[in-house]
XYZ file of C-alpha atoms in Angstrom:
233
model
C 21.718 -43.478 81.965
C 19.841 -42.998 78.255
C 17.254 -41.125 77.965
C 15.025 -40.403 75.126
C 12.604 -37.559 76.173
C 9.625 -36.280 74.226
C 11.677 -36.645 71.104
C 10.905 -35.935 67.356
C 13.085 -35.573 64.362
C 11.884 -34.551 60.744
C 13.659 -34.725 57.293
C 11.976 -32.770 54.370
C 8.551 -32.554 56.323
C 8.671 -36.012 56.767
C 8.789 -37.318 60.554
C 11.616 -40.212 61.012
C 10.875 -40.281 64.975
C 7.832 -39.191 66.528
C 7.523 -37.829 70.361
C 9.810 -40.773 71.402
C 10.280 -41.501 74.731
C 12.346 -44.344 76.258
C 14.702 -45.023 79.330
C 17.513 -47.416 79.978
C 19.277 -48.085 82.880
C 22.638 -49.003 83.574
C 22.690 -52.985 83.774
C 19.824 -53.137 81.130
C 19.834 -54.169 77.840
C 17.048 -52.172 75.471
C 16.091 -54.345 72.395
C 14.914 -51.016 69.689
C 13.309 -53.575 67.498
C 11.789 -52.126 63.620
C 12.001 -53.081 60.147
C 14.201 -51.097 58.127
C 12.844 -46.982 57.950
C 11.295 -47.584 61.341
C 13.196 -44.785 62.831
C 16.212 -46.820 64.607
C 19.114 -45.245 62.959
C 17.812 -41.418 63.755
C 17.278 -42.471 66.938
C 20.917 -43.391 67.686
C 22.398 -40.497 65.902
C 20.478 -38.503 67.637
C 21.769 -39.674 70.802
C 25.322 -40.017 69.000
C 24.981 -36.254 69.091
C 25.244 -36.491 64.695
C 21.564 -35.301 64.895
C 19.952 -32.418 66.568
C 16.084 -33.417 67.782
C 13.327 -30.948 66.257
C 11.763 -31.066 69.822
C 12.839 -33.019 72.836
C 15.478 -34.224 74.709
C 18.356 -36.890 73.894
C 20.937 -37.509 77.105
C 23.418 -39.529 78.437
C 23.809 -39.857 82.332
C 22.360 -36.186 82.351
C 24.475 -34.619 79.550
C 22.565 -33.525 76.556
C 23.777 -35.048 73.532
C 22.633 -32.078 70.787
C 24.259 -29.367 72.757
C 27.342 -31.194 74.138
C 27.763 -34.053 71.921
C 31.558 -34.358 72.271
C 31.778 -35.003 76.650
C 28.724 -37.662 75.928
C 30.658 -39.219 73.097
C 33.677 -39.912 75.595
C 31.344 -42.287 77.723
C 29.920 -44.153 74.311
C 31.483 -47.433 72.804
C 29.161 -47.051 69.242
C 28.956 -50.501 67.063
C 27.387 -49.518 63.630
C 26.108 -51.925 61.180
C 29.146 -51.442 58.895
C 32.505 -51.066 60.323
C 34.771 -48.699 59.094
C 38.443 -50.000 59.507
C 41.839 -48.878 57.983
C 42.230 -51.783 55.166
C 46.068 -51.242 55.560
C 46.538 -51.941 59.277
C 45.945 -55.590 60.484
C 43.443 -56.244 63.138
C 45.585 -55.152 65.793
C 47.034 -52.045 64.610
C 43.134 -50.989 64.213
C 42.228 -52.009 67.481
C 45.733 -50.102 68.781
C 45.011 -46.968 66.772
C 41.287 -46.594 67.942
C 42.048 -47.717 71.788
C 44.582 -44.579 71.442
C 42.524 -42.118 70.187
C 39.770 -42.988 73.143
C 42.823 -42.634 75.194
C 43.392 -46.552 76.128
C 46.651 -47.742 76.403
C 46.846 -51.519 76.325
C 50.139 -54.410 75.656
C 50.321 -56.056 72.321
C 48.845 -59.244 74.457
C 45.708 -57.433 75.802
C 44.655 -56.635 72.325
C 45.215 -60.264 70.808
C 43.188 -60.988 74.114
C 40.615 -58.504 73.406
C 39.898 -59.379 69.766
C 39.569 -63.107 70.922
C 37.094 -62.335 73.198
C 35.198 -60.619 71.011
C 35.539 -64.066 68.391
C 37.961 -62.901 65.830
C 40.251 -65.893 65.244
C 43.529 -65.544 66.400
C 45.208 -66.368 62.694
C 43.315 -63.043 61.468
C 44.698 -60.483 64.409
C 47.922 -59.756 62.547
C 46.180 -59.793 58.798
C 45.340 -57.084 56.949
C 41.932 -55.912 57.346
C 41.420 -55.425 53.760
C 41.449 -58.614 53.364
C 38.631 -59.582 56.144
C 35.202 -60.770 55.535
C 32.237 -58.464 56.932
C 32.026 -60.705 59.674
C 35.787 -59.964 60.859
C 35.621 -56.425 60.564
C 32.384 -56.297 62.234
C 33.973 -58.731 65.578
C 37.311 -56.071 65.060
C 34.387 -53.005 65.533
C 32.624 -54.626 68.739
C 36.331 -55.182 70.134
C 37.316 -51.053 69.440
C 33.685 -50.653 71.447
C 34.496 -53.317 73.721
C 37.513 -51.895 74.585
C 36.609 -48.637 75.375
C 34.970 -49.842 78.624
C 32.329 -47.125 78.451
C 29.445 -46.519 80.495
C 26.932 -46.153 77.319
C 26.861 -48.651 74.467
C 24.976 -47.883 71.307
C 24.394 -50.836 68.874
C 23.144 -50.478 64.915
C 22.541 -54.036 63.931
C 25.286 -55.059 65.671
C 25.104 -58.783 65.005
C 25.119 -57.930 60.426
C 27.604 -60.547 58.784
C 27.746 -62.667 62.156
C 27.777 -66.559 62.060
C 25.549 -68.090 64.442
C 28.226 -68.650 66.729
C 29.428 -65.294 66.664
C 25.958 -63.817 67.194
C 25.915 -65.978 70.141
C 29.511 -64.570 71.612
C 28.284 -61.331 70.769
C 24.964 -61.690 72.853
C 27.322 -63.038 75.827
C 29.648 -60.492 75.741
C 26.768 -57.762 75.845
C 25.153 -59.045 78.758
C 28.648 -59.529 80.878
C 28.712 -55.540 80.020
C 25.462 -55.141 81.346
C 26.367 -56.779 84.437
C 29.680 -54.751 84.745
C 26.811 -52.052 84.759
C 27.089 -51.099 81.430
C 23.194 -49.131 80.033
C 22.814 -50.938 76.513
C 20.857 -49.719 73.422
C 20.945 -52.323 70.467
C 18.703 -51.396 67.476
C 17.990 -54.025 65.017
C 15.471 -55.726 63.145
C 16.730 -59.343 64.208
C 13.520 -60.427 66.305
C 15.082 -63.815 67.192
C 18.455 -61.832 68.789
C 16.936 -59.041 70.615
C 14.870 -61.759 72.432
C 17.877 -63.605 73.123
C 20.334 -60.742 74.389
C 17.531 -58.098 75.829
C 16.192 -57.392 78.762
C 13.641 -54.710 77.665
C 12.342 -54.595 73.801
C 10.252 -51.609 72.475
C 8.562 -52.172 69.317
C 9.310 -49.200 66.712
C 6.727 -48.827 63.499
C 7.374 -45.263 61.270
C 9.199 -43.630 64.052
C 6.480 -44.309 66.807
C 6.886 -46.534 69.565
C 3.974 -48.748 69.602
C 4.712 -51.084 71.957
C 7.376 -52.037 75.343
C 7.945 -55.203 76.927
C 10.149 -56.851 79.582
C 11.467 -59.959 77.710
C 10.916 -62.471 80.481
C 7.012 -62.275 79.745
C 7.089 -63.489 76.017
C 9.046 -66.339 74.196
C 10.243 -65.978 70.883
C 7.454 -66.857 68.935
C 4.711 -64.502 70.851
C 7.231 -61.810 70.239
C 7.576 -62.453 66.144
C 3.459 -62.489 66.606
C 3.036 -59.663 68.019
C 5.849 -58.176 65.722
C 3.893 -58.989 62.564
C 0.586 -58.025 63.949
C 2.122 -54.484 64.411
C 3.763 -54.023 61.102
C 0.489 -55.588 59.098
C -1.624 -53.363 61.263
C-alpha cells in the first residue's frame, strides 16, 4: 500500500534521504523512528506528494505520489506534528469544515462522537479552538484524519503535546485502523511509543535506513539500546 522505492532527496547538495527503501502493508503499522534531521519529515512529504524525489519512487496503492499527488492525497488521512485549525470555529465546526472538504458528510452527533473517540473532552467540542491547548488541537487533527476513513495514514509525531493517557488512546485508536486494514506510517522520535503502537520499526540516522525490525522480537529497552548504539556510532 506505501511504498518507498530506491528513494533520495537533496536540498542545497546536501542529501536529507538517501536510496530509501521501505514497504508497508495494509494492516501494518511502520514505526520511522530518528532523532530530529534524520530524514522523517522529507520522507512523508515526499509521499504527501509536497516533495518531488531526486531519484526513486514514492507510491500509494500503485499511484505515484510526485506525478499525481492530488488522486493519492484523496486516500491519505495526514496527522502533522502541529495542527493547523481555524482559531474561530469551535472543535466541531473544524472537524465539520475539514470532513466537508474530504467530502464526508456526518450529523452534529457523529462528530461530538468522533472527537470523543479520539480523547478530546466533551466540554471542549463546542469551544473555540483558539482557546485550546496543543494537546486539544492536536486530538481535534487525529479526529479530521480519523474521520476521513482513508486507506493510507501518514503520522509526523503524532503523539507532540499528548498526556500519557492520550498517547495511550491515540496508540489504540491506530491499531483498531490497522485492523480495519488501514497501511500506517508514523514518524517520530518517541522510542518508548513506536514500540508500543508498531508493528514494524526502521531505524533512520542522516537520511539512511540503518536498521528494520518486527517489534515482537525486542522489548523496549533493547530497542532504546540499539537506538543509542546507532546514533553514537
Amino acid at each position: 500500500m506505501i511504498k518507498i522505492e530506491n528513494t533520495s532527496k537533496s536540498y542545497n547538495g546536501k542529501n536529507a534521504v538517501t536510496d530509501l527503501s521501505l514497504a508497508v502493508k495494509e494492516g501494518e503499522i511502520y514505526g520511522l523512528l530518528g532523532p530530529n534531521g534524520a530524514g522523517k519529515s522529507t520522507t512523508l512529504n515526499m509521499l504527501l506528494g509536497f516533495l518531488k524525489p531526486d531519484t526513486g519512487t514514492t507510491s500509494l496503492n500503485n499511484i505515484d505520489t510526485s506525478t499525481d499527488a492530488k488522486k493519492a492525497r484523496e486516500m491519505i488521512g495526514y496527522i502533522p506534528e502541529n495542527v493547523n485549525l481555524y482559531p474561530y470555529l469551535t472543535g466541531i465546526e473544524n472537524l465539520y469544515y475539514f470532513c466537508k472538504l474530504a467530502g464526508k458528510e456526518y450529523h452534529q452527533t457523529e462528530l461530538s462522537d468522533i472527537l470523543s473517540e479520539c480523547g478530546l473532552q466533551k466540554e471542549a467540542h463546542h469551544k473555540k479552538t483558539g482557546a485550546y491547548s496543543k494537546g486539544m488541537r492536536q486530538k481535534v487533527g487525529i479526529a479530521i484524519a480519523y474521520a476521513k476513513k482513508a486507506k493510507v495514514y501518514l503520522l509526523d509525531e503524532p503523539a507532540s503535546g499528548l498526556d500519557p493517557m492520550a498517547s495511550n488512546e491515540l496508540s489504540a485508536l491506530l491499531k483498531k485502523l490497522a485492523d480495519e486494514g488501514a497501511a500506517i506510517l508514523m514518524a517520530s522520535h518517541d522510542i518508548f511509543r513506536v514500540r508500543e503502537t508498531c508493528s514494524r520499526i526502521g531505524i533512520l540516522k542522516n537520511g539512511i535506513l540503518v536498521k528494520e525490525m518486527e517489534t515482537a522480537g525486542i522489548t523496549a529497552s533493547e530497542l532504546e539500546k540499539m537506538y543509542l548504539d546507532y546514533m553514537q556510532s
